Coordinates of C-alpha atoms and ligand atoms in Angstrom, one line a residue:
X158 CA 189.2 144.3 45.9
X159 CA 186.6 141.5 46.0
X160 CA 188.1 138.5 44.0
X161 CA 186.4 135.1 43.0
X162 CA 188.6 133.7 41.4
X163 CA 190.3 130.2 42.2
X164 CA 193.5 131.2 43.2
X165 CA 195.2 133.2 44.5
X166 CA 192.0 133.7 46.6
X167 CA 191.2 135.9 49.4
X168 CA 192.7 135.5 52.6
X169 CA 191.8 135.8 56.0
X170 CA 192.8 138.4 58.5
X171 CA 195.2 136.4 60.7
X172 CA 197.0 134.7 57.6
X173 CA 197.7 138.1 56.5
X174 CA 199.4 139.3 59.7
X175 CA 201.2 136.7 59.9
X176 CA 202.5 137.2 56.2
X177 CA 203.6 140.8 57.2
X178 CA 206.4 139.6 60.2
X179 CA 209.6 139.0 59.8
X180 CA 210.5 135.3 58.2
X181 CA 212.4 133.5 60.6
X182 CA 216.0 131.4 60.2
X183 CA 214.4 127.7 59.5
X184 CA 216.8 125.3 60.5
X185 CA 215.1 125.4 64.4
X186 CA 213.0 123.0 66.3
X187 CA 210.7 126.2 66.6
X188 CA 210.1 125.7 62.5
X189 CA 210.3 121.7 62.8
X190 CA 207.7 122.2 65.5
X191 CA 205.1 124.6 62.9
X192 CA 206.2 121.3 60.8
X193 CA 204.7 118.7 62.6
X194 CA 201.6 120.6 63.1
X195 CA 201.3 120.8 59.8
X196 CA 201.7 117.5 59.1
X197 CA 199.2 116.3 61.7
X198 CA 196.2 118.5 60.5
X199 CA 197.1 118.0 57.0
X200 CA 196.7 114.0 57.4
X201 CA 193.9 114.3 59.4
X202 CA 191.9 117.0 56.8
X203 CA 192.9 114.7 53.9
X204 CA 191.7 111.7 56.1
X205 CA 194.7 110.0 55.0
X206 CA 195.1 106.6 55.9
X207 CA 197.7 105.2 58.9
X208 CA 201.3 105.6 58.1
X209 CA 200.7 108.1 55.7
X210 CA 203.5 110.7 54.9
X211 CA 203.4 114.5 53.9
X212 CA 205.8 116.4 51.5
X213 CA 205.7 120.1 51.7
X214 CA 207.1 121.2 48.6
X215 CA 207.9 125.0 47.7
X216 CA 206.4 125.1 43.9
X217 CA 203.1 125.5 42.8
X218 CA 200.6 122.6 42.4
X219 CA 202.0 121.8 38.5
X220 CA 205.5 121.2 40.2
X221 CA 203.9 118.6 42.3
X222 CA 202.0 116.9 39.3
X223 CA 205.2 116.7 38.1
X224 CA 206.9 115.2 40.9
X225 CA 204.1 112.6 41.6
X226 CA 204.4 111.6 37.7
X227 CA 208.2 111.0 38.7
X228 CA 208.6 109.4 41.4
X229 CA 205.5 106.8 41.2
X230 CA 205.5 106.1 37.4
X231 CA 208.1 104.7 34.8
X232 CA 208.5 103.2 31.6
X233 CA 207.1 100.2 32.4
X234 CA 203.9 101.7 33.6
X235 CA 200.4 102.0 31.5
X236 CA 198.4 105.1 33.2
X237 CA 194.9 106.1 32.6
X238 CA 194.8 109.6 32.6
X239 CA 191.1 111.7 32.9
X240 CA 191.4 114.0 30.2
X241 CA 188.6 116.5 30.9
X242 CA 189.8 120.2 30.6
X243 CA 193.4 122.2 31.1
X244 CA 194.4 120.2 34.5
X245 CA 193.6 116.8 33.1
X246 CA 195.5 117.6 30.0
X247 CA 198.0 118.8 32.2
X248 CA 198.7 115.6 33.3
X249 CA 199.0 114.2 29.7
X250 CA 201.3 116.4 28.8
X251 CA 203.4 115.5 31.9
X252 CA 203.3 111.6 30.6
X253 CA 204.6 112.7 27.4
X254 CA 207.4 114.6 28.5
X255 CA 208.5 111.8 30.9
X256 CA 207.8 109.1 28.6
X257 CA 205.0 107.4 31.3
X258 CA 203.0 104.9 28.6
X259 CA 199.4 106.3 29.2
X260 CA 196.0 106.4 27.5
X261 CA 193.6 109.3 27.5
X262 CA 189.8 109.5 28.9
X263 CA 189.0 112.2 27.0
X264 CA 185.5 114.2 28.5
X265 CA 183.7 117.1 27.1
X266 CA 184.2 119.9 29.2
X267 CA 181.3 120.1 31.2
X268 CA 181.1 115.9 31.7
X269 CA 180.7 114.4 34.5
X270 CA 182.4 110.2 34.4
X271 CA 180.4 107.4 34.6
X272 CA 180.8 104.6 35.7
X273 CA 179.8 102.9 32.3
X274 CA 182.5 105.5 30.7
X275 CA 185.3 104.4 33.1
X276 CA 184.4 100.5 33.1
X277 CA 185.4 100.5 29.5
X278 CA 188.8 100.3 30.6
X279 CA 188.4 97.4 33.4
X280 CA 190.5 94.8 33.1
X281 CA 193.2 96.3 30.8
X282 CA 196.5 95.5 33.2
X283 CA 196.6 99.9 34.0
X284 CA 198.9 100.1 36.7
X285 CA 198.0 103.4 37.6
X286 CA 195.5 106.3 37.0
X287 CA 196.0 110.3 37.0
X288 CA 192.7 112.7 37.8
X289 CA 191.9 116.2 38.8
X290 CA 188.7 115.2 41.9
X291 CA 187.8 118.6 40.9
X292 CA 188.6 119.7 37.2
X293 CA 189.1 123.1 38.2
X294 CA 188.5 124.8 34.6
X295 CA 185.4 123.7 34.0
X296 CA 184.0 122.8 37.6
X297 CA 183.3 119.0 36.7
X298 CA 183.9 117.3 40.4
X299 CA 184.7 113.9 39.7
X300 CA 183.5 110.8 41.7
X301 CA 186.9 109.6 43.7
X302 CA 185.1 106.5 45.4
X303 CA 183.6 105.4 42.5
X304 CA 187.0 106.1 40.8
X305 CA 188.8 104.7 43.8
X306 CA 186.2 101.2 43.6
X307 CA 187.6 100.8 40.0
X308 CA 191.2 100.9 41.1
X309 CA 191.0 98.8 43.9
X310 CA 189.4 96.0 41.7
X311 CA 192.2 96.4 39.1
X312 CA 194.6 97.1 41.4
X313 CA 196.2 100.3 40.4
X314 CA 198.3 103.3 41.8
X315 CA 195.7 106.3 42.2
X316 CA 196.8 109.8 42.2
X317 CA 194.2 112.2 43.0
X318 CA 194.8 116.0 42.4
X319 CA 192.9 117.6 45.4
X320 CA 194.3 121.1 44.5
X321 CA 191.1 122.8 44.4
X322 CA 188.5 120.1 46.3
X323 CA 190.8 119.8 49.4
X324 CA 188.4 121.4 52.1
X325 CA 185.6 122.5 49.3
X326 CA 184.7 118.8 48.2
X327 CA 184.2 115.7 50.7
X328 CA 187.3 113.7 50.5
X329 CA 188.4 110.5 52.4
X330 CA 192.0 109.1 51.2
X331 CA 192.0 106.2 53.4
X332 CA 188.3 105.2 52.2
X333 CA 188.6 105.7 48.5
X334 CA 191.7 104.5 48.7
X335 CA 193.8 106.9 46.9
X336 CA 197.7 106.4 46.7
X337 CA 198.7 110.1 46.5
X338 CA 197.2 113.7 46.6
X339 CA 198.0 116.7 45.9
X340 CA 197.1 120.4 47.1
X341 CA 198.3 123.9 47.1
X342 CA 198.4 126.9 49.2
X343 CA 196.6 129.2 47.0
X344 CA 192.8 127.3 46.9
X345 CA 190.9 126.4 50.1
X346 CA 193.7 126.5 52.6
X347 CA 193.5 130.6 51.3
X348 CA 197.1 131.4 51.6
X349 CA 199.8 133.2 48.9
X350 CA 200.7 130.8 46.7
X351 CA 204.1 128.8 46.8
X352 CA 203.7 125.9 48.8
X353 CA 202.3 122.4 47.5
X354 CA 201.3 119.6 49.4
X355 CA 201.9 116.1 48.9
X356 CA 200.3 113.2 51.0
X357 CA 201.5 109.4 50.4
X358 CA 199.9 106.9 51.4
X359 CA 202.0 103.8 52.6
X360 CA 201.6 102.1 49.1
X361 CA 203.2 105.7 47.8
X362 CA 205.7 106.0 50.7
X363 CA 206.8 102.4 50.0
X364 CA 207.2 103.2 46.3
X365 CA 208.7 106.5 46.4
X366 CA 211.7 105.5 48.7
X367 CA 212.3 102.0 46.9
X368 CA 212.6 103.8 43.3
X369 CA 215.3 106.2 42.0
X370 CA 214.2 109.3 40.2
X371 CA 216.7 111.2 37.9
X372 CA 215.6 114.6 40.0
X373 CA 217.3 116.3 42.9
X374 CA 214.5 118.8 43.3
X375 CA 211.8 117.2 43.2
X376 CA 213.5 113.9 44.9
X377 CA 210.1 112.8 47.1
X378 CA 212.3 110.5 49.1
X379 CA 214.9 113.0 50.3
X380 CA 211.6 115.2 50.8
X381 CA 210.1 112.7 53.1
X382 CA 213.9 111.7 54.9
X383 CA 214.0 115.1 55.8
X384 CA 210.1 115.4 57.0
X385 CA 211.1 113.0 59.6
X386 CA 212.8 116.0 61.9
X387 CA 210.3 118.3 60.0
X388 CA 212.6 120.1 57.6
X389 CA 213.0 120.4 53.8
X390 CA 216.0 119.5 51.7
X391 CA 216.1 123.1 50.7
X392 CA 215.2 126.5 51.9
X393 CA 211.3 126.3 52.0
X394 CA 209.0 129.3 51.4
X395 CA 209.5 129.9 54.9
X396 CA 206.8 132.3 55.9
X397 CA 203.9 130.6 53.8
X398 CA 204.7 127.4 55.7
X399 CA 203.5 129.7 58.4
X400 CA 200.5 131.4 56.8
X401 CA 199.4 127.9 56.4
X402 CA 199.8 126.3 60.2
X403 CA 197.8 129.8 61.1
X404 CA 195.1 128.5 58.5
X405 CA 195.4 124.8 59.4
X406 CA 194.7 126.1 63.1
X407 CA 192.0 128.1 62.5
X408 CA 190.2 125.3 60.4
X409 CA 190.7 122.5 63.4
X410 CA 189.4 125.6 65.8
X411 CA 186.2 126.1 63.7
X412 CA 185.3 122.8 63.8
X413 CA 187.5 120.9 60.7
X414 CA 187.5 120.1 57.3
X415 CA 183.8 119.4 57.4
X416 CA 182.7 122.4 58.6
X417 CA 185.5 124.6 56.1
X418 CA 183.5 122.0 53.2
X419 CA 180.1 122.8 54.6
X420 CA 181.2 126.6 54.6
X421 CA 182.6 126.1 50.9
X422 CA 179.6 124.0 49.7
X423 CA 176.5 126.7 51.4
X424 CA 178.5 129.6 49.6
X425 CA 178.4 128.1 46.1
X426 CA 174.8 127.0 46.7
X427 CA 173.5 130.9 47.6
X428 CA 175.8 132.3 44.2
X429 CA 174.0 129.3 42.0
X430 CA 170.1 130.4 43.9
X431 CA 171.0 134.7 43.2
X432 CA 172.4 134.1 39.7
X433 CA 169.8 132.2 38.1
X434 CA 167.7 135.1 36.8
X435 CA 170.4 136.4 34.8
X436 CA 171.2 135.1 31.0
X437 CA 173.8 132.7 32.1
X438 CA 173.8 128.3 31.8
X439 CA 176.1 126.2 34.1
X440 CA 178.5 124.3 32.4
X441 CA 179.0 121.3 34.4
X442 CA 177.4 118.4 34.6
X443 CA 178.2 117.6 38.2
X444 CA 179.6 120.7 39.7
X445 CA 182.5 120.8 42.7
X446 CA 181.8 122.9 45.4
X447 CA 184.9 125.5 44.9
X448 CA 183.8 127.0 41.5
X449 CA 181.1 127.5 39.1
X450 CA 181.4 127.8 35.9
X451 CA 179.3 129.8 33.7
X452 CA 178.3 130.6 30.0
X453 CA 177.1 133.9 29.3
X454 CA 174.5 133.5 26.1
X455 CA 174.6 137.0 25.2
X456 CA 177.9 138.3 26.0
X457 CA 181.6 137.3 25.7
X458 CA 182.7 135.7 28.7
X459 CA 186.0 137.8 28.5
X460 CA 184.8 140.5 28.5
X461 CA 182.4 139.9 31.2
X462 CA 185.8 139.6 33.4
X463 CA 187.1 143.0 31.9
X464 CA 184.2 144.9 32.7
X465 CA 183.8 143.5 36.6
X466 CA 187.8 144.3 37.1
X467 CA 187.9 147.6 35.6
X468 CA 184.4 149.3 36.5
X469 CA 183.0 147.1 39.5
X470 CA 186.8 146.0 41.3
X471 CA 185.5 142.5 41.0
X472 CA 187.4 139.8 39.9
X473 CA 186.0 136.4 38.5
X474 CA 188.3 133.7 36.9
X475 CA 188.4 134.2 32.8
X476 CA 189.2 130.7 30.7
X477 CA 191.7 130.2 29.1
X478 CA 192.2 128.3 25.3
X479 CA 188.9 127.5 22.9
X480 CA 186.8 128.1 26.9
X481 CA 188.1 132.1 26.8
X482 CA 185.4 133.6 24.9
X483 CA 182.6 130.9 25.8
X484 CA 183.2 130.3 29.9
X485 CA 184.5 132.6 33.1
X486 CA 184.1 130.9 36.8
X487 CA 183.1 132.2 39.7
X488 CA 184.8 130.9 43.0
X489 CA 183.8 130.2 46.1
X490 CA 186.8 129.3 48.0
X491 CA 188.6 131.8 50.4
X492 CA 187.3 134.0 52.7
X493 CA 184.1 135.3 50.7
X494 CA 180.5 135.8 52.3
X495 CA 177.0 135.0 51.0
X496 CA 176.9 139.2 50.7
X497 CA 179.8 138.8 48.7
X498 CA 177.9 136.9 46.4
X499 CA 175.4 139.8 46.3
X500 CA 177.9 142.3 45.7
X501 CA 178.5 140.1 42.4
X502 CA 175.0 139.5 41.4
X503 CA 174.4 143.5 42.0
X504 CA 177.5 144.4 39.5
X505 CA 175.9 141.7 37.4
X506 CA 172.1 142.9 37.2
X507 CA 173.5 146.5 36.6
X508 CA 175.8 145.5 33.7
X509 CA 172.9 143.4 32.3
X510 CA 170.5 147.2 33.1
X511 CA 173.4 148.6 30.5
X512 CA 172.6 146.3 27.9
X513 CA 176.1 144.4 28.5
X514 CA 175.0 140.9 29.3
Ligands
PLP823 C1 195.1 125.2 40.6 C2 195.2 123.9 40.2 C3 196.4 123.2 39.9 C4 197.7 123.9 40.0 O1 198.0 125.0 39.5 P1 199.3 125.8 39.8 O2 199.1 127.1 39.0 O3 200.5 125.0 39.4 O4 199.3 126.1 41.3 C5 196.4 121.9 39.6 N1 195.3 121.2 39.5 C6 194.1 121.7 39.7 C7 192.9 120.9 39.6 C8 194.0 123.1 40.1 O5 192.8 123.6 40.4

């Protein structure tokens, strides 16, 4: 199997053995230990800013969305939310259901945000804003210090989904100032999916812990109360937890986030060099490292992901909604090689030979 697609994504060979032991009893100082380390590299990957606190939190990345929606926002809140494909509607949606007061940025898919576009809405008393850094459906990687410049001067709580540019895109919490953000196991750090990561930043921490939310699941302060002896309220996916300090490990040994960004960012720029000869167009306007997205002029973009799965063993990312038949992605995240890219581009040329594409 060679797979591109955003997540789950490849993993390495060491993640993988460690996936295969036995999962170990939890309530241990060995676990509290694996914990800490975790914590450490995760603040330090994220560039988080001093007295900054992590929640691990066994759901996918949605589940976190979720709980950052409740535990930082109510009622009395007025969000600006960065509508600009399925994970910035996804945060919408979220507003809705919990009744957070909100208005919508709604991009094309494909835009990029300007700061002309955003500055519309200076000076409007938003308490806090909502955005994906990298829009992971259509590969639009948003500006977070321009974005973070614009909430500083307004002064508002801002949440910055990093599930996809954590370790692909360059990102510094303490410098654009970010409040919260969020990343799962299943993109860069290239583990199963399962665990989600939340980092607070003091301003979160302080919020979090001073506000009740009407969850006990997704409680952030009992998350964080029992982070202080590195444990979980409840049973944590145990052996992911592990997959990742393995990964976390291996990133600090190599070098560090930069050099797993670096990594990411050379891999996406030899797939976007091999597939310009073929009848494809980008779609983005300012494209994140992780993924490309792509529209096939001759062919539908489906299909294009049926044929690679079923005759080549390749697996790009298909769209979903009105993108399905118009848009597929290539990733670049997870252990994947330049030749891998050629592997693609090879399946590619020989579909196009067949009159497909
Ligand atoms: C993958 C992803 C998510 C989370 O998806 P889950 O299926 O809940 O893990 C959220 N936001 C972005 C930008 C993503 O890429």
């Amino acid at each position: 199997m060679l797979n591109f697609t955003v997540g789950p994504v490849m993993c390495g060979d060491e993640v993988r053995a460690v996936g295969g032991e036995q999962v170990p009893y939890f309530r241990t100082s060995e676990f509290s230990k694996v914990m800490f380390e975790n914590e450490k590299l995760m603040l330090k990957f994220a560039k988080a800013p001093e007295g900054s606190k992590v929640a691990f939190m066994t759901n996918s990345s949605t589940g976190s969305m979720e709980a950052v929606v409740m535990n930082c926002f109510t009622e009395s809140d007025k969000v600006l939310v960065i509508d600009g494909g399925s994970f910035g509607h996804r945060f919408v949606e979220l507003c809705e259901i919990h009744e957070v007061p909100h208005v919508v940025l709604k991009l094309n898919h494909g835009q990029k945000l300007t700061k002309e576009r955003l500055y519309e809405y200076n000076g409007q008393s938003f308490t806090g804003l909502l955005v994906n850094i990298d829009e992971t459906s259509t590969g639009v990687l948003y500006d977070s210090e321009m974005i973070g410049e614009f909430c500083r001067r307004n002064n508002i709580f801002y949440v910055c989904d990093c599930v996809s540019a954590f370790l692909a895109d360059p990102f510094d919490m303490a410098h654009c100032g970010a409040a919260a953000m969020i990343t799962g196991s299943q993109k860069v750090l290239a583990c199963p999916p399962g665990i989600s990561i939340i980092i607070l930043a003091p301003r979160a921490v302080e919020r979090v812990t001073s506000r009740k939310v009407k969850s006990m699941y997704f409680n952030l302060a009992d998350v964080l109360k029992n982070m202080e002896r590195g444990q979980t309220p409840f049973t944590p996916a145990v052996g992911i937890l592990r997959q990742i300090n393995t990964r976390l490990k291996e990133i600090e040994a190599m070098g560090g986030a930069n050099v797993e960004i670096a990594r990411v960012a050379t891999q996406a720029k030899d797939f976007r060099k091999k597939i310009r000869d073929l009848p494809f167009e980008f779609v983005s306007e300012s494209p994140a490292n992780g993924v490309t997205s792509v529209h096939p002029l001759n062919a539908d973009a489906y299909r294009v992901f049926e044929i690679l799965k079923d005759e080549y063993g390749i697996w790009i990312c298909p769209n979903g909604g009105n993108m399905k038949s118009t848009v597929f992605r290539v990733g670049h995240i997870g252990y994947l090689s330049p030749e891998d890219n050629t592997t693609l581009i090879n399946a590619l040329k020989d579909m196009q030979k067949r009159g497909m594409i």
